[in-house]
Coordinates of C-alpha atoms and ligand atoms in Angstrom, one line a residue:
Chain A
M1 CA -20.8 -23.7 -19.0
I2 CA -20.1 -21.7 -15.8
V3 CA -22.1 -22.0 -12.6
T4 CA -20.9 -20.1 -9.6
K5 CA -22.8 -20.3 -6.3
G6 CA -21.8 -18.0 -3.4
L7 CA -18.4 -17.2 -4.8
R8 CA -16.5 -15.2 -2.2
K9 CA -13.0 -13.8 -1.8
S10 CA -11.5 -11.3 0.6
F11 CA -7.9 -10.2 0.7
R12 CA -6.4 -9.9 4.1
S13 CA -3.2 -8.0 4.8
R14 CA -1.4 -7.2 8.0
R15 CA -1.4 -3.5 7.4
S16 CA -5.0 -2.7 6.4
A17 CA -8.5 -3.9 6.9
P18 CA -9.6 -6.9 4.8
V19 CA -10.9 -6.1 1.3
D20 CA -14.1 -8.0 0.4
A21 CA -13.4 -8.2 -3.3
V22 CA -16.1 -10.6 -4.2
R23 CA -19.1 -11.2 -1.9
G24 CA -21.2 -14.2 -2.8
L25 CA -21.5 -14.1 -6.5
D26 CA -24.1 -16.3 -8.3
L27 CA -23.5 -16.5 -12.0
T28 CA -24.7 -18.8 -14.7
V29 CA -23.2 -18.7 -18.2
E30 CA -24.9 -20.8 -20.8
P31 CA -22.9 -22.7 -23.5
G32 CA -22.3 -20.8 -26.7
E33 CA -23.0 -17.3 -25.3
I34 CA -20.8 -14.2 -24.9
F35 CA -21.3 -13.2 -21.4
G36 CA -20.0 -9.8 -20.2
L37 CA -19.1 -9.0 -16.6
L38 CA -19.4 -5.3 -16.2
G39 CA -18.7 -2.9 -13.3
P40 CA -16.6 0.0 -12.2
N41 CA -12.9 -0.3 -11.2
G42 CA -12.4 -2.3 -8.1
A43 CA -15.8 -4.1 -8.5
G44 CA -14.1 -7.5 -8.2
K45 CA -14.2 -8.4 -11.9
T46 CA -10.5 -9.4 -12.2
T47 CA -10.6 -11.3 -8.8
T48 CA -13.6 -13.2 -10.1
M49 CA -11.9 -14.1 -13.4
R50 CA -8.7 -15.1 -11.5
M51 CA -10.7 -17.4 -9.3
L52 CA -12.3 -19.0 -12.2
A53 CA -8.9 -19.4 -13.9
T54 CA -7.5 -21.3 -10.9
L55 CA -5.1 -18.5 -10.0
V56 CA -6.8 -17.4 -6.8
R57 CA -8.4 -19.8 -4.3
P58 CA -11.9 -18.7 -3.5
D59 CA -12.7 -18.4 0.2
D60 CA -16.1 -19.9 -0.3
G61 CA -18.5 -21.0 -3.0
E62 CA -19.2 -23.7 -5.5
V63 CA -17.9 -23.3 -9.0
T64 CA -18.3 -25.6 -12.0
L65 CA -16.5 -24.7 -15.3
A66 CA -17.1 -26.7 -18.5
G67 CA -18.2 -29.6 -16.3
A68 CA -15.3 -29.6 -14.0
D69 CA -15.3 -28.6 -10.3
L70 CA -13.0 -25.8 -9.6
R71 CA -12.1 -26.9 -6.1
T72 CA -11.6 -30.6 -6.6
E73 CA -10.4 -30.7 -10.2
P74 CA -8.4 -27.6 -10.9
H75 CA -6.2 -29.6 -13.4
E76 CA -9.2 -30.5 -15.4
V77 CA -10.5 -26.9 -15.3
R78 CA -7.1 -25.7 -16.7
R79 CA -7.4 -28.2 -19.6
R80 CA -10.9 -27.1 -20.5
I81 CA -10.7 -23.3 -20.3
G82 CA -8.5 -20.6 -21.8
Y83 CA -7.7 -17.4 -19.9
V84 CA -6.2 -14.2 -21.1
A85 CA -5.2 -11.8 -18.3
Q86 CA -5.8 -8.1 -18.2
G87 CA -2.2 -7.3 -19.0
G88 CA -1.5 -10.3 -21.3
G89 CA 1.7 -12.2 -20.9
T90 CA 3.9 -12.4 -23.9
T91 CA 7.7 -12.8 -23.7
D92 CA 9.6 -9.9 -25.1
G93 CA 12.4 -12.0 -26.4
A94 CA 10.4 -14.7 -28.1
S95 CA 8.4 -14.5 -31.3
A96 CA 4.6 -15.1 -31.6
R97 CA 5.2 -18.4 -33.3
E98 CA 7.6 -19.6 -30.5
E99 CA 5.1 -18.5 -27.9
L100 CA 2.3 -20.4 -29.6
V101 CA 4.3 -23.6 -30.0
L102 CA 5.4 -23.5 -26.4
Q103 CA 1.9 -22.8 -25.1
A104 CA 0.5 -25.7 -27.1
R105 CA 3.3 -27.9 -25.7
F106 CA 2.3 -26.9 -22.2
Y107 CA -1.0 -28.6 -22.9
G108 CA 0.7 -31.8 -23.7
I109 CA 0.5 -31.4 -27.4
G110 CA 3.3 -33.0 -29.4
K111 CA 5.9 -31.0 -31.3
A112 CA 4.6 -31.5 -34.8
E113 CA 1.0 -30.9 -33.9
A114 CA 2.0 -27.8 -31.9
G115 CA 3.7 -26.4 -35.0
R116 CA 0.6 -27.0 -37.1
R117 CA -1.6 -25.4 -34.5
A118 CA 0.7 -22.4 -34.2
E119 CA 0.6 -22.0 -38.0
Q120 CA -3.2 -22.1 -38.0
A121 CA -3.5 -19.7 -35.1
L122 CA -1.1 -17.2 -36.8
A123 CA -3.3 -17.3 -39.9
A124 CA -6.6 -17.0 -38.0
F125 CA -5.5 -14.1 -35.9
E126 CA -3.7 -12.4 -38.8
L127 CA -0.3 -12.6 -37.2
T128 CA 1.6 -14.3 -40.0
E129 CA 3.3 -11.1 -41.2
F130 CA 5.3 -10.6 -38.1
A131 CA 5.1 -14.1 -36.7
D132 CA 8.9 -14.6 -36.4
R133 CA 9.8 -11.2 -35.0
P134 CA 10.2 -10.8 -31.2
C135 CA 7.1 -9.8 -29.4
A136 CA 8.9 -6.8 -27.9
G137 CA 8.3 -4.9 -31.2
Y138 CA 4.6 -5.6 -31.5
S139 CA 2.0 -2.9 -31.3
G140 CA -0.6 -3.0 -28.5
G141 CA -3.2 -4.5 -30.9
Q142 CA -0.8 -7.1 -32.3
R143 CA 0.2 -8.2 -28.8
R144 CA -3.4 -8.5 -27.8
R145 CA -4.1 -10.7 -30.8
V146 CA -1.2 -12.9 -29.8
D147 CA -2.6 -13.1 -26.2
L148 CA -5.9 -14.2 -27.7
A149 CA -4.3 -16.8 -29.9
L150 CA -2.3 -18.1 -26.9
G151 CA -5.5 -18.4 -24.9
V152 CA -7.2 -20.6 -27.4
I153 CA -4.3 -22.7 -28.8
H154 CA -5.6 -25.8 -27.0
R155 CA -9.1 -25.2 -28.3
P156 CA -10.9 -24.8 -25.0
R157 CA -14.7 -24.8 -24.8
L158 CA -14.7 -21.8 -22.6
L159 CA -12.6 -18.6 -23.0
I160 CA -12.2 -16.1 -20.2
L161 CA -11.0 -12.6 -21.2
D162 CA -10.2 -9.9 -18.7
E163 CA -10.5 -6.4 -20.2
P164 CA -9.4 -7.6 -23.7
T165 CA -9.6 -4.2 -25.3
V166 CA -8.3 -1.9 -22.5
G167 CA -5.7 0.5 -23.7
L168 CA -6.3 -0.2 -27.4
D169 CA -7.1 2.2 -30.2
P170 CA -10.6 2.0 -31.6
Q171 CA -9.5 0.1 -34.6
S172 CA -7.7 -2.6 -32.7
R173 CA -10.7 -2.8 -30.3
A174 CA -13.0 -3.5 -33.2
Q175 CA -10.6 -6.1 -34.4
V176 CA -10.5 -7.8 -31.0
W177 CA -14.3 -7.9 -30.8
A178 CA -14.4 -9.4 -34.3
E179 CA -12.1 -12.2 -33.1
V180 CA -14.3 -12.8 -30.1
R181 CA -17.4 -13.1 -32.4
R182 CA -15.5 -15.5 -34.7
L183 CA -14.5 -17.7 -31.7
R184 CA -18.1 -17.8 -30.6
E185 CA -19.2 -18.8 -34.1
E186 CA -16.7 -21.6 -33.8
G187 CA -18.7 -22.8 -30.8
M188 CA -16.7 -21.3 -27.9
T189 CA -18.3 -19.8 -24.8
V190 CA -16.8 -16.5 -23.9
L191 CA -16.8 -14.7 -20.5
L192 CA -15.3 -11.3 -20.6
T193 CA -15.0 -8.0 -18.7
T194 CA -14.9 -4.6 -20.2
H195 CA -15.2 -1.0 -19.3
Y196 CA -16.8 0.0 -22.6
L197 CA -20.5 -0.5 -22.0
D198 CA -21.6 0.4 -25.5
E199 CA -19.3 -2.3 -26.8
A200 CA -20.6 -4.8 -24.3
D201 CA -24.1 -3.9 -25.3
A202 CA -23.4 -4.6 -29.0
L203 CA -21.3 -7.8 -28.4
C204 CA -22.7 -9.7 -25.4
D205 CA -25.7 -12.0 -25.3
R206 CA -26.0 -11.5 -21.6
I207 CA -24.3 -9.4 -19.1
A208 CA -23.9 -9.2 -15.3
I209 CA -23.3 -5.9 -13.6
V210 CA -21.2 -6.2 -10.4
D211 CA -20.5 -3.5 -7.9
H212 CA -18.5 -3.8 -4.7
G213 CA -18.2 -7.5 -5.3
E214 CA -22.0 -8.1 -5.6
L215 CA -24.3 -8.8 -8.5
V216 CA -26.6 -5.8 -9.1
A217 CA -28.1 -6.9 -12.4
E218 CA -28.1 -9.8 -14.8
G219 CA -29.7 -10.5 -18.1
A220 CA -29.7 -9.7 -21.8
P221 CA -28.7 -6.1 -22.5
E222 CA -32.1 -5.5 -24.2
Q223 CA -34.0 -6.9 -21.3
L224 CA -32.1 -4.9 -18.7
K225 CA -32.6 -1.7 -20.7
R226 CA -36.2 -2.5 -21.1
E227 CA -36.6 -2.9 -17.3
I228 CA -35.6 0.7 -17.0
S229 CA -39.1 1.6 -18.1
G230 CA -39.4 4.0 -20.9
D231 CA -36.9 6.4 -22.6
V232 CA -34.2 8.9 -21.7
V233 CA -34.7 12.5 -22.5
T234 CA -31.7 14.8 -22.3
L235 CA -32.3 18.5 -22.0
E236 CA -29.5 20.9 -22.5
L237 CA -30.4 24.2 -20.7
A238 CA -29.0 27.7 -20.7
A239 CA -26.4 28.4 -18.1
A240 CA -27.8 28.3 -14.5
D241 CA -31.3 27.3 -15.6
A242 CA -30.8 23.6 -14.7
E243 CA -31.8 23.9 -11.1
A244 CA -35.0 25.8 -11.8
A245 CA -35.9 23.3 -14.6
E246 CA -35.3 20.4 -12.3
K247 CA -37.7 21.8 -9.8
V248 CA -40.4 22.3 -12.4
L249 CA -40.0 18.9 -13.9
T250 CA -39.9 16.9 -10.7
G251 CA -43.6 17.2 -10.2
L252 CA -44.6 15.7 -13.6
D253 CA -46.2 12.3 -13.7
C254 CA -44.4 11.1 -16.8
V255 CA -40.9 11.7 -15.2
H256 CA -39.6 8.8 -13.1
R257 CA -36.2 10.2 -12.2
I258 CA -34.0 13.2 -12.9
E259 CA -30.2 13.0 -13.1
P260 CA -28.4 16.3 -13.3
R261 CA -25.3 16.0 -15.5
E262 CA -22.5 18.5 -15.8
G263 CA -22.8 21.5 -18.1
D264 CA -26.4 22.3 -17.3
E265 CA -27.7 19.0 -18.7
L266 CA -30.6 17.1 -17.3
R267 CA -31.2 13.4 -17.9
L268 CA -34.8 12.5 -17.5
Y269 CA -36.2 8.9 -17.3
V270 CA -39.7 9.1 -18.8
T271 CA -42.4 6.5 -19.5
D272 CA -42.7 7.2 -23.2
G273 CA -40.5 9.8 -24.9
A274 CA -42.8 10.8 -27.8
S275 CA -45.6 11.8 -25.5
A276 CA -43.4 13.1 -22.7
I277 CA -41.4 15.7 -24.7
P278 CA -44.4 18.0 -25.4
Q279 CA -45.4 17.9 -21.8
L280 CA -41.9 18.6 -20.6
L281 CA -41.5 21.5 -23.0
H282 CA -44.9 22.9 -22.0
A283 CA -44.0 22.8 -18.3
L284 CA -40.7 24.5 -18.9
A285 CA -42.3 27.2 -21.1
E286 CA -44.8 28.0 -18.4
A287 CA -41.9 28.6 -16.0
G288 CA -40.2 30.8 -18.7
L289 CA -37.5 28.2 -19.5
R290 CA -36.5 26.9 -22.8
P291 CA -34.0 24.1 -23.4
E292 CA -31.4 24.8 -26.0
Q293 CA -31.4 21.1 -27.1
T294 CA -33.7 18.2 -26.5
R295 CA -32.6 14.6 -27.2
L296 CA -34.5 11.4 -27.0
Q297 CA -32.6 8.2 -26.5
R298 CA -33.3 4.6 -25.6
P299 CA -31.7 3.8 -22.3
S300 CA -28.1 2.5 -22.5
L301 CA -26.3 0.2 -20.1
D302 CA -24.9 3.3 -18.4
D303 CA -28.5 4.1 -17.5
V304 CA -29.0 0.5 -16.2
F305 CA -26.0 0.9 -14.1
L306 CA -27.1 4.3 -12.8
A307 CA -30.6 3.0 -12.1
R308 CA -29.3 0.0 -10.1
T309 CA -26.5 1.7 -8.2
G310 CA -27.2 5.4 -8.2
R311 CA -23.8 6.0 -9.7
T312 CA -22.3 6.3 -13.2
I313 CA -19.8 3.5 -14.1
S314 CA -16.8 5.7 -15.1
Chain B
M1 CA 7.7 -38.1 -16.8
K2 CA 5.5 -35.0 -17.2
L3 CA 7.8 -33.2 -14.8
A4 CA 10.8 -34.0 -16.9
R5 CA 9.1 -33.1 -20.1
D6 CA 7.8 -29.8 -18.8
T7 CA 11.1 -28.9 -17.2
W8 CA 12.8 -29.6 -20.5
L9 CA 10.3 -27.3 -22.3
I10 CA 10.9 -24.4 -19.9
F11 CA 14.6 -25.0 -19.8
Q12 CA 14.8 -24.9 -23.6
R13 CA 12.9 -21.7 -23.8
Q14 CA 15.0 -20.1 -21.0
L15 CA 18.2 -21.1 -22.7
L16 CA 17.0 -19.7 -26.1
L17 CA 16.1 -16.4 -24.4
M18 CA 19.5 -16.3 -22.7
W19 CA 21.3 -17.1 -26.0
R20 CA 19.6 -14.1 -27.6
T21 CA 20.9 -11.7 -24.9
P22 CA 24.5 -12.8 -24.5
I23 CA 25.4 -9.8 -22.3
W24 CA 25.1 -12.1 -19.3
L25 CA 28.0 -14.2 -20.6
I26 CA 30.2 -11.1 -21.1
V27 CA 29.5 -9.7 -17.7
G28 CA 29.6 -13.1 -16.0
V29 CA 32.9 -14.0 -17.5
V30 CA 34.7 -10.6 -17.6
Q31 CA 34.2 -9.9 -13.9
P32 CA 35.7 -13.1 -12.6
L33 CA 38.5 -12.8 -15.1
F34 CA 39.4 -9.5 -13.5
Y35 CA 39.6 -11.3 -10.2
L36 CA 41.6 -14.1 -11.7
L37 CA 44.1 -11.9 -13.5
L38 CA 44.4 -9.0 -11.2
F39 CA 43.9 -10.4 -7.7
A40 CA 45.7 -13.7 -7.9
P41 CA 49.1 -12.2 -8.4
L42 CA 48.5 -9.9 -5.4
L43 CA 47.4 -12.8 -3.3
R44 CA 50.1 -15.3 -4.4
P45 CA 52.5 -14.5 -1.6
V46 CA 49.6 -15.0 0.9
L47 CA 48.0 -18.0 -0.6
A48 CA 51.1 -19.9 -1.4
P49 CA 54.0 -18.3 0.3
G50 CA 57.1 -18.9 -1.7
G51 CA 55.1 -21.1 -4.0
S52 CA 54.2 -21.0 -7.6
Y53 CA 51.2 -19.5 -9.4
A54 CA 49.9 -23.0 -10.0
Q55 CA 49.7 -23.5 -6.2
A56 CA 48.1 -20.1 -5.7
Y57 CA 45.5 -20.8 -8.4
R58 CA 44.7 -24.2 -6.9
I59 CA 43.5 -22.4 -3.8
Y60 CA 42.1 -19.3 -5.4
V61 CA 40.2 -20.7 -8.4
P62 CA 37.9 -23.0 -6.4
G63 CA 37.0 -20.1 -4.2
L64 CA 36.4 -17.8 -7.1
L65 CA 34.2 -20.4 -8.8
T66 CA 32.2 -21.1 -5.6
A67 CA 31.6 -17.3 -5.2
L68 CA 30.6 -17.1 -8.8
V69 CA 27.9 -19.8 -8.6
I70 CA 26.5 -18.8 -5.2
M71 CA 26.4 -15.1 -6.1
G72 CA 25.2 -15.6 -9.6
G73 CA 22.6 -18.1 -8.4
L74 CA 21.4 -15.9 -5.6
F75 CA 20.8 -12.9 -7.8
T76 CA 18.8 -14.7 -10.5
G77 CA 15.6 -14.1 -8.6
F78 CA 15.4 -10.7 -10.3
S79 CA 14.8 -12.3 -13.7
L80 CA 11.7 -14.1 -12.2
L81 CA 10.4 -10.8 -10.9
G82 CA 10.6 -9.5 -14.5
E83 CA 8.7 -12.5 -15.7
L84 CA 6.1 -12.1 -13.0
R85 CA 5.6 -8.4 -13.9
A86 CA 5.2 -9.3 -17.6
G87 CA 2.4 -11.8 -16.8
I88 CA 4.4 -14.7 -18.2
I89 CA 4.3 -16.8 -15.1
E90 CA 0.6 -16.2 -14.7
R91 CA 0.0 -17.2 -18.3
T92 CA 1.9 -20.5 -17.8
R93 CA 0.1 -21.1 -14.6
V94 CA -3.3 -21.4 -16.1
T95 CA -2.0 -24.2 -18.3
P96 CA -1.6 -27.7 -16.9
V97 CA 2.2 -27.3 -16.9
S98 CA 3.9 -28.8 -13.8
R99 CA 4.5 -26.1 -11.2
T100 CA 7.8 -27.6 -10.1
A101 CA 8.9 -27.5 -13.8
L102 CA 8.4 -23.8 -13.7
L103 CA 11.1 -23.6 -11.1
L104 CA 13.4 -26.4 -12.3
G105 CA 13.5 -25.3 -15.9
R106 CA 14.6 -21.8 -14.8
A107 CA 17.1 -23.0 -12.2
M108 CA 18.6 -25.4 -14.7
R109 CA 19.2 -22.5 -17.1
E110 CA 21.0 -20.7 -14.3
V111 CA 23.1 -23.9 -13.6
V112 CA 24.1 -24.1 -17.2
A113 CA 25.0 -20.4 -17.5
L114 CA 27.1 -20.5 -14.4
L115 CA 28.9 -23.7 -15.3
V116 CA 29.7 -22.2 -18.7
Q117 CA 31.3 -19.3 -16.9
A118 CA 33.1 -21.7 -14.6
V119 CA 34.5 -23.7 -17.5
I120 CA 35.8 -20.5 -19.2
I121 CA 37.5 -19.3 -16.0
T122 CA 39.1 -22.7 -15.5
L123 CA 40.4 -22.7 -19.1
V124 CA 41.8 -19.2 -18.7
A125 CA 43.7 -20.3 -15.5
L126 CA 45.3 -23.3 -17.3
P127 CA 48.1 -21.2 -19.0
F128 CA 49.1 -20.0 -15.6
G129 CA 49.9 -23.6 -14.6
L130 CA 46.7 -24.7 -13.0
T131 CA 46.5 -28.4 -13.3
V132 CA 43.6 -30.6 -12.2
P133 CA 42.9 -34.3 -13.0
F134 CA 40.0 -34.3 -15.5
G135 CA 37.8 -36.7 -13.5
L136 CA 38.2 -34.7 -10.3
L137 CA 37.5 -31.5 -12.2
L138 CA 34.1 -33.0 -13.4
L139 CA 33.3 -33.9 -9.8
A140 CA 34.1 -30.3 -8.8
Y141 CA 31.8 -29.0 -11.5
L142 CA 29.1 -31.4 -10.1
L143 CA 29.5 -29.7 -6.8
L144 CA 29.4 -26.3 -8.4
G145 CA 26.3 -27.3 -10.3
L146 CA 24.5 -28.4 -7.2
L147 CA 25.5 -25.1 -5.5
A148 CA 24.1 -23.1 -8.4
L149 CA 20.9 -25.1 -8.3
M150 CA 20.5 -24.5 -4.6
A151 CA 21.3 -20.8 -4.8
S152 CA 19.0 -20.1 -7.7
S153 CA 16.2 -22.1 -6.1
V154 CA 16.6 -20.1 -2.9
S155 CA 16.6 -16.9 -4.9
F156 CA 13.4 -17.8 -6.8
G157 CA 11.8 -18.7 -3.6
L158 CA 12.8 -15.4 -2.0
A159 CA 11.6 -13.5 -5.1
L160 CA 8.2 -15.1 -4.8
M161 CA 8.0 -14.2 -1.1
V162 CA 9.1 -10.5 -1.4
R163 CA 7.9 -9.8 -4.9
S164 CA 9.6 -6.5 -5.5
D165 CA 13.0 -5.5 -6.7
A166 CA 13.3 -3.0 -4.0
A167 CA 12.8 -5.6 -1.3
L168 CA 14.7 -8.5 -2.9
A169 CA 18.0 -6.6 -3.3
P170 CA 18.7 -6.0 0.5
V171 CA 17.4 -9.5 1.4
L172 CA 19.9 -11.1 -1.0
N173 CA 22.8 -8.9 0.0
T174 CA 22.1 -9.7 3.6
I175 CA 22.3 -13.4 2.8
A176 CA 25.1 -13.3 0.3
Q177 CA 27.7 -11.2 2.2
P178 CA 28.2 -13.4 5.3
I179 CA 28.1 -16.6 3.1
A180 CA 30.9 -15.3 0.9
L181 CA 33.0 -14.0 3.8
L182 CA 32.5 -17.0 6.0
S183 CA 33.1 -19.6 3.4
G184 CA 36.6 -18.3 2.8
V185 CA 35.8 -18.3 -0.9
L186 CA 38.4 -15.8 -1.8
L187 CA 41.0 -16.4 1.0
P188 CA 41.3 -19.7 2.8
L189 CA 40.1 -19.5 6.4
S190 CA 43.4 -20.9 7.6
L191 CA 44.4 -17.3 7.5
A192 CA 41.5 -16.4 9.8
P193 CA 41.6 -16.1 13.6
G194 CA 40.4 -19.1 15.5
W195 CA 36.9 -17.8 16.4
L196 CA 36.1 -17.0 12.8
R197 CA 37.2 -20.5 11.8
A198 CA 34.9 -21.9 14.5
V199 CA 32.0 -20.0 13.0
A200 CA 32.9 -21.2 9.5
D201 CA 32.8 -24.8 10.7
W202 CA 29.0 -24.4 10.8
N203 CA 28.8 -22.9 7.3
P204 CA 28.0 -25.5 4.6
F205 CA 29.5 -23.3 1.9
Y206 CA 32.8 -23.5 3.7
W207 CA 32.7 -27.2 3.4
A208 CA 31.8 -26.9 -0.3
V209 CA 34.8 -24.7 -0.9
E210 CA 37.1 -27.0 1.0
G211 CA 35.8 -29.9 -1.0
I212 CA 36.4 -28.2 -4.3
R213 CA 39.9 -27.2 -3.1
A214 CA 40.7 -30.8 -2.3
L215 CA 39.5 -31.9 -5.7
F216 CA 41.6 -29.2 -7.4
A217 CA 44.5 -30.3 -5.4
G218 CA 44.0 -33.9 -6.6
H219 CA 43.0 -35.3 -3.1
L220 CA 40.0 -37.4 -4.0
G221 CA 40.2 -39.3 -0.8
D222 CA 40.1 -36.2 1.4
A223 CA 37.2 -36.3 3.9
S224 CA 36.1 -32.8 2.8
V225 CA 35.2 -34.2 -0.6
W226 CA 32.5 -36.7 0.4
R227 CA 31.4 -34.5 3.2
S228 CA 30.8 -31.6 0.9
L229 CA 29.0 -33.8 -1.7
V230 CA 26.7 -35.2 0.9
L231 CA 26.1 -31.8 2.6
V232 CA 25.5 -29.8 -0.6
S233 CA 23.3 -32.5 -2.1
A234 CA 21.1 -32.6 0.9
L235 CA 20.9 -28.8 1.1
T236 CA 20.1 -28.6 -2.6
V237 CA 17.2 -31.0 -2.2
V238 CA 15.8 -29.0 0.7
A239 CA 16.2 -25.7 -1.3
V240 CA 14.5 -27.1 -4.4
L241 CA 11.6 -28.6 -2.3
W242 CA 11.1 -25.4 -0.4
S243 CA 11.1 -23.3 -3.6
A244 CA 8.9 -25.8 -5.5
R245 CA 6.3 -25.5 -2.8
L246 CA 6.3 -21.8 -3.1
F247 CA 5.8 -22.1 -6.8
T248 CA 2.8 -24.3 -6.2
D249 CA 1.3 -22.2 -3.5
R250 CA 2.3 -18.6 -4.1
V251 CA 2.6 -18.0 -7.8
R252 CA -0.4 -15.9 -8.3
Ligands
LIG401 N1 -4.0 -9.4 -4.5 C1 -4.8 -8.5 -3.9 N2 -4.5 -8.2 -2.6 C2 -5.3 -7.3 -2.0 N3 -6.3 -6.7 -2.5 C3 -6.7 -7.0 -3.8 C4 -5.9 -7.9 -4.5 N4 -6.5 -8.1 -5.8 C5 -7.5 -7.2 -5.8 N5 -7.7 -6.6 -4.6 C6 -8.7 -5.6 -4.2 O1 -10.0 -6.3 -4.5 C7 -10.9 -5.3 -5.1 C8 -11.3 -5.8 -6.4 O2 -10.3 -5.7 -7.4 P1 -10.4 -6.3 -8.8 O3 -11.0 -7.6 -8.8 O4 -9.1 -6.1 -9.5 O5 -11.5 -5.3 -9.5 P2 -11.8 -4.9 -11.0 O6 -11.1 -5.9 -11.9 O7 -13.3 -5.0 -11.1 O8 -11.3 -3.5 -11.2 C9 -10.1 -4.0 -5.2 O9 -10.5 -3.2 -4.0 C10 -8.7 -4.4 -5.1 O10 -7.9 -3.4 -4.5
LIG402 MG1 -9.8 -5.6 -13.5

């Protein structure tokens, strides 16, 4: 549904050095999947999305979206995809219904049909209750649902969502994700970015992690987590013991990597948690140390990011 | 065809939004009315020495209307900045809507708003004895409409170039001031020293004002009428094309 090869964009300005926002991105998104583009702030996610949405001209690279070539057929791309920007784009003075009708008309849809589609969209996105009030009075979550409804009013095969849940309360976030799942069930392919890695983990079929405009990992969340061999053991130690403990544990065979966390916590990446914990505790006891808490976890996407970039995402 | 349809869609929406916040009409009409009611009596002895109010208004009202459409049109760029900030332009830009329609629909709203104000001001001046043949008045409104279209296109173009309220304000003021002064919009330049008149000869807005004054005076055959129509039409086409190009290239 999306194929990008060597997608590249740098922003030049007179005052400062050029910013290489996206540096040769190769992505493939299959039809029908929810694909998450993850990465820290400034990684180039929005720039990538804006290039795909025909808003920013790439410096280089080949892109095909829903069968249309981005460079030679931007008009066709616009017809076939829906895009919802990071900040949305509703008009304060217009109502959700008016916005939906106008948006449909922009796609060449006739007046009567646009009205029908707006009505359906209002029902599907649970907007009917306040459909005829001006958007200025909507809550963040309501506005976001209008944005989503606007993005799919022309029934695109591919929907691109930039940070669809940023700034929303947990309940609205869950609602947005439910809508995204529903759209996928209706056969839409969804490409999205998000900061919330746990949510991406639960929602996305596949993800790509970008950092400094480059791809650092791509695959199904399960697969990426599996590639970080083994489990994560978190040890909470008494004040000031962390350093001593780190020294003791570094030598152990079963420990691949140790990440000190704030508050005298150690995160250990181990081959197999169940067999590693007794060894860890034994080694610590011999050195006269005793963790206050020991937790065993499967690795999360945070750990994937940490393993691939050496930094945490937030 | 698509351009006309899309322009109509945008225009309708813009008109609806304007209708819902009628404050523009109040501000846009009250201010010129002050000029009309307070300034004109002061200026009568200068504009039409020994003459009537009707004569004074025939010189004063065309200038006032021209100033209104040029200033009003020039400052409309701020509304576009607001829409850019709200993401509305970006949202419409990922649809197949015509880029030129994004400009024309908005500029036409401004033209309508300014012409409504112009009509109200003309109506208010009637009781003071202003008389204009109806056909010539329509021609004068056509000129004013073109000026409004030109000024708002230029303003939208500048807004797209500078992209911030803080930068747009001084740019517009720099452009608007000399235009207003040199066109003799409020006072006829016949009162000005020779060198100033020579400079004004190169100012298209001066020609526009002179054309409208001739129309208000009932002189359809005056050279300034056709000259101003040709000049203003040509400049409007250039302004619209320039701004439309920016809408295609720069709206990010
Ligand atoms: N229009 C622009 N002009 C200059 N630099 C930009 C522009 N847009 C983005 N950037 C820069 O490109 C980099 C990537 O930004 P962005 O794509 O917004 O990242 P993300 O969405 O992942 O947070 C950042 O360093 C940002 O400052
Ligand atoms: Mg972003």
